[in-house]
Amino acid sequence: MDQRKRKRMESNRESARRSRMRKQKHLDDLVGQITELKKDNNQILTSINFTTHRYLNIEAENSVLRAQMTELSQRLDSLNDILHYLNREGIEYTPDCFTNPFNVPYLNQQPPIMPSAHIFQY
């Protein structure tokens, strides 16, 4: 009977040892998963930060472009109003009169204003 008891104890010890080894392996696997997940999490955070920074830069650039578009649209509307007025009044104009305002034909047809000597006398 002593032999059986000893054999049983030995078997229980071996079983407990295998159980501890399985637990340790499972714990090591979990620690490895934690390490991998932390690494993945850091990569995702880096990617989010980069994307957010890029988004803010693009949003700022879009804001500038929207302002420029508004300004150019207003300028185009003003030029179209001027063209409409000139066409309605029958005034001749050349395309370069808008880039060189002193070269407008109807301004050049009038005699220049000349100062007279009497305006300098007291």
GROMACS .gro file of C-alpha atoms in nm:
model
  122
    1MET     CA    1   0.000   0.000   0.000
    2ASP     CA    2   0.288   0.236   0.068
    3GLN     CA    3   0.409   0.177  -0.285
    4ARG     CA    4   0.072   0.279  -0.427
    5LYS     CA    5   0.057   0.590  -0.215
    6ARG     CA    6   0.407   0.694  -0.318
    7LYS     CA    7   0.330   0.631  -0.685
    8ARG     CA    8   0.011   0.833  -0.655
    9MET     CA    9   0.197   1.123  -0.490
   10GLU     CA   10   0.459   1.115  -0.761
   11SER     CA   11   0.190   1.118  -1.028
   12ASN     CA   12   0.015   1.413  -0.857
   13ARG     CA   13   0.343   1.605  -0.838
   14GLU     CA   14   0.408   1.545  -1.207
   15SER     CA   15   0.056   1.656  -1.291
   16ALA     CA   16   0.096   1.971  -1.077
   17ARG     CA   17   0.430   2.045  -1.247
   18ARG     CA   18   0.270   2.014  -1.595
   19SER     CA   19  -0.017   2.235  -1.478
   20ARG     CA   20   0.227   2.501  -1.355
   21MET     CA   21   0.416   2.482  -1.685
   22ARG     CA   22   0.091   2.529  -1.882
   23LYS     CA   23  -0.002   2.826  -1.663
   24GLN     CA   24   0.345   2.978  -1.710
   25LYS     CA   25   0.328   2.928  -2.086
   26HIS     CA   26  -0.019   3.084  -2.094
   27LEU     CA   27   0.110   3.378  -1.884
   28ASP     CA   28   0.412   3.422  -2.116
   29ASP     CA   29   0.178   3.417  -2.418
   30LEU     CA   30  -0.042   3.684  -2.258
   31VAL     CA   31   0.262   3.903  -2.180
   32GLY     CA   32   0.371   3.865  -2.545
   33GLN     CA   33   0.024   3.966  -2.663
   34ILE     CA   34   0.032   4.271  -2.434
   35THR     CA   35   0.369   4.374  -2.580
   36GLU     CA   36   0.239   4.333  -2.938
   37LEU     CA   37  -0.083   4.521  -2.862
   38LYS     CA   38   0.108   4.809  -2.700
   39LYS     CA   39   0.334   4.828  -3.005
   40ASP     CA   40   0.031   4.825  -3.239
   41ASN     CA   41  -0.139   5.088  -3.023
   42ASN     CA   42   0.166   5.317  -3.044
   43GLN     CA   43   0.178   5.277  -3.422
   44ILE     CA   44  -0.192   5.361  -3.449
   45LEU     CA   45  -0.151   5.668  -3.225
   46THR     CA   46   0.144   5.784  -3.436
   47SER     CA   47  -0.061   5.736  -3.750
   48ILE     CA   48  -0.356   5.926  -3.600
   49ASN     CA   49  -0.131   6.214  -3.496
   50PHE     CA   50   0.028   6.230  -3.842
   51THR     CA   51  -0.313   6.216  -4.012
   52THR     CA   52  -0.455   6.483  -3.781
   53HIS     CA   53  -0.158   6.712  -3.849
   54ARG     CA   54  -0.195   6.657  -4.222
   55TYR     CA   55  -0.571   6.718  -4.203
   56LEU     CA   56  -0.519   7.049  -4.018
   57ASN     CA   57  -0.264   7.163  -4.279
   58ILE     CA   58  -0.498   7.075  -4.565
   59GLU     CA   59  -0.791   7.243  -4.388
   60ALA     CA   60  -0.583   7.562  -4.348
   61GLU     CA   61  -0.483   7.549  -4.714
   62ASN     CA   62  -0.848   7.499  -4.814
   63SER     CA   63  -0.941   7.800  -4.606
   64VAL     CA   64  -0.688   8.015  -4.791
   65LEU     CA   65  -0.808   7.881  -5.126
   66ARG     CA   66  -1.172   7.951  -5.035
   67ALA     CA   67  -1.082   8.310  -4.942
   68GLN     CA   68  -0.891   8.353  -5.269
   69MET     CA   69  -1.184   8.207  -5.463
   70THR     CA   70  -1.424   8.450  -5.295
   71GLU     CA   71  -1.197   8.744  -5.371
   72LEU     CA   72  -1.151   8.639  -5.733
   73SER     CA   73  -1.525   8.582  -5.775
   74GLN     CA   74  -1.594   8.933  -5.646
   75ARG     CA   75  -1.332   9.078  -5.879
   76LEU     CA   76  -1.482   8.888  -6.173
   77ASP     CA   77  -1.830   9.014  -6.082
   78SER     CA   78  -1.695   9.371  -6.069
   79LEU     CA   79  -1.528   9.334  -6.407
   80ASN     CA   80  -1.844   9.186  -6.556
   81ASP     CA   81  -2.041   9.482  -6.416
   82ILE     CA   82  -1.793   9.721  -6.579
   83LEU     CA   83  -1.817   9.536  -6.912
   84HIS     CA   84  -2.196   9.540  -6.891
   85TYR     CA   85  -2.189   9.916  -6.827
   86LEU     CA   86  -1.944   9.982  -7.111
   87ASN     CA   87  -2.149   9.771  -7.354
   88ARG     CA   88  -2.474   9.938  -7.246
   89GLU     CA   89  -2.328  10.286  -7.291
   90GLY     CA   90  -2.169  10.193  -7.624
   91ILE     CA   91  -1.820  10.280  -7.504
   92GLU     CA   92  -1.539  10.116  -7.698
   93TYR     CA   93  -1.272   9.940  -7.498
   94THR     CA   94  -0.980   9.711  -7.556
   95PRO     CA   95  -0.899   9.407  -7.339
   96ASP     CA   96  -0.579   9.570  -7.212
   97CYS     CA   97  -0.772   9.868  -7.072
   98PHE     CA   98  -0.835   9.660  -6.760
   99THR     CA   99  -0.467   9.588  -6.706
  100ASN     CA  100  -0.357   9.943  -6.801
  101PRO     CA  101  -0.636  10.176  -6.688
  102PHE     CA  102  -0.468  10.485  -6.840
  103ASN     CA  103  -0.498  10.331  -7.187
  104VAL     CA  104  -0.878  10.349  -7.203
  105PRO     CA  105  -0.977  10.498  -7.543
  106TYR     CA  106  -1.249  10.733  -7.415
  107LEU     CA  107  -1.007  10.882  -7.162
  108ASN     CA  108  -0.746  10.942  -7.433
  109GLN     CA  109  -0.996  11.113  -7.666
  110GLN     CA  110  -1.047  11.405  -7.431
  111PRO     CA  111  -0.788  11.682  -7.422
  112PRO     CA  112  -0.564  11.664  -7.116
  113ILE     CA  113  -0.632  11.905  -6.831
  114MET     CA  114  -0.363  12.172  -6.833
  115PRO     CA  115  -0.289  12.398  -6.539
  116SER     CA  116  -0.300  12.768  -6.606
  117ALA     CA  117  -0.055  13.018  -6.466
  118HIS     CA  118  -0.320  13.214  -6.274
  119ILE     CA  119  -0.382  12.933  -6.023
  120PHE     CA  120  -0.033  12.988  -5.884
  121GLN     CA  121  -0.086  13.358  -5.822
  122TYR     CA  122  -0.209  13.493  -5.490
   0.00000   0.00000   0.00000
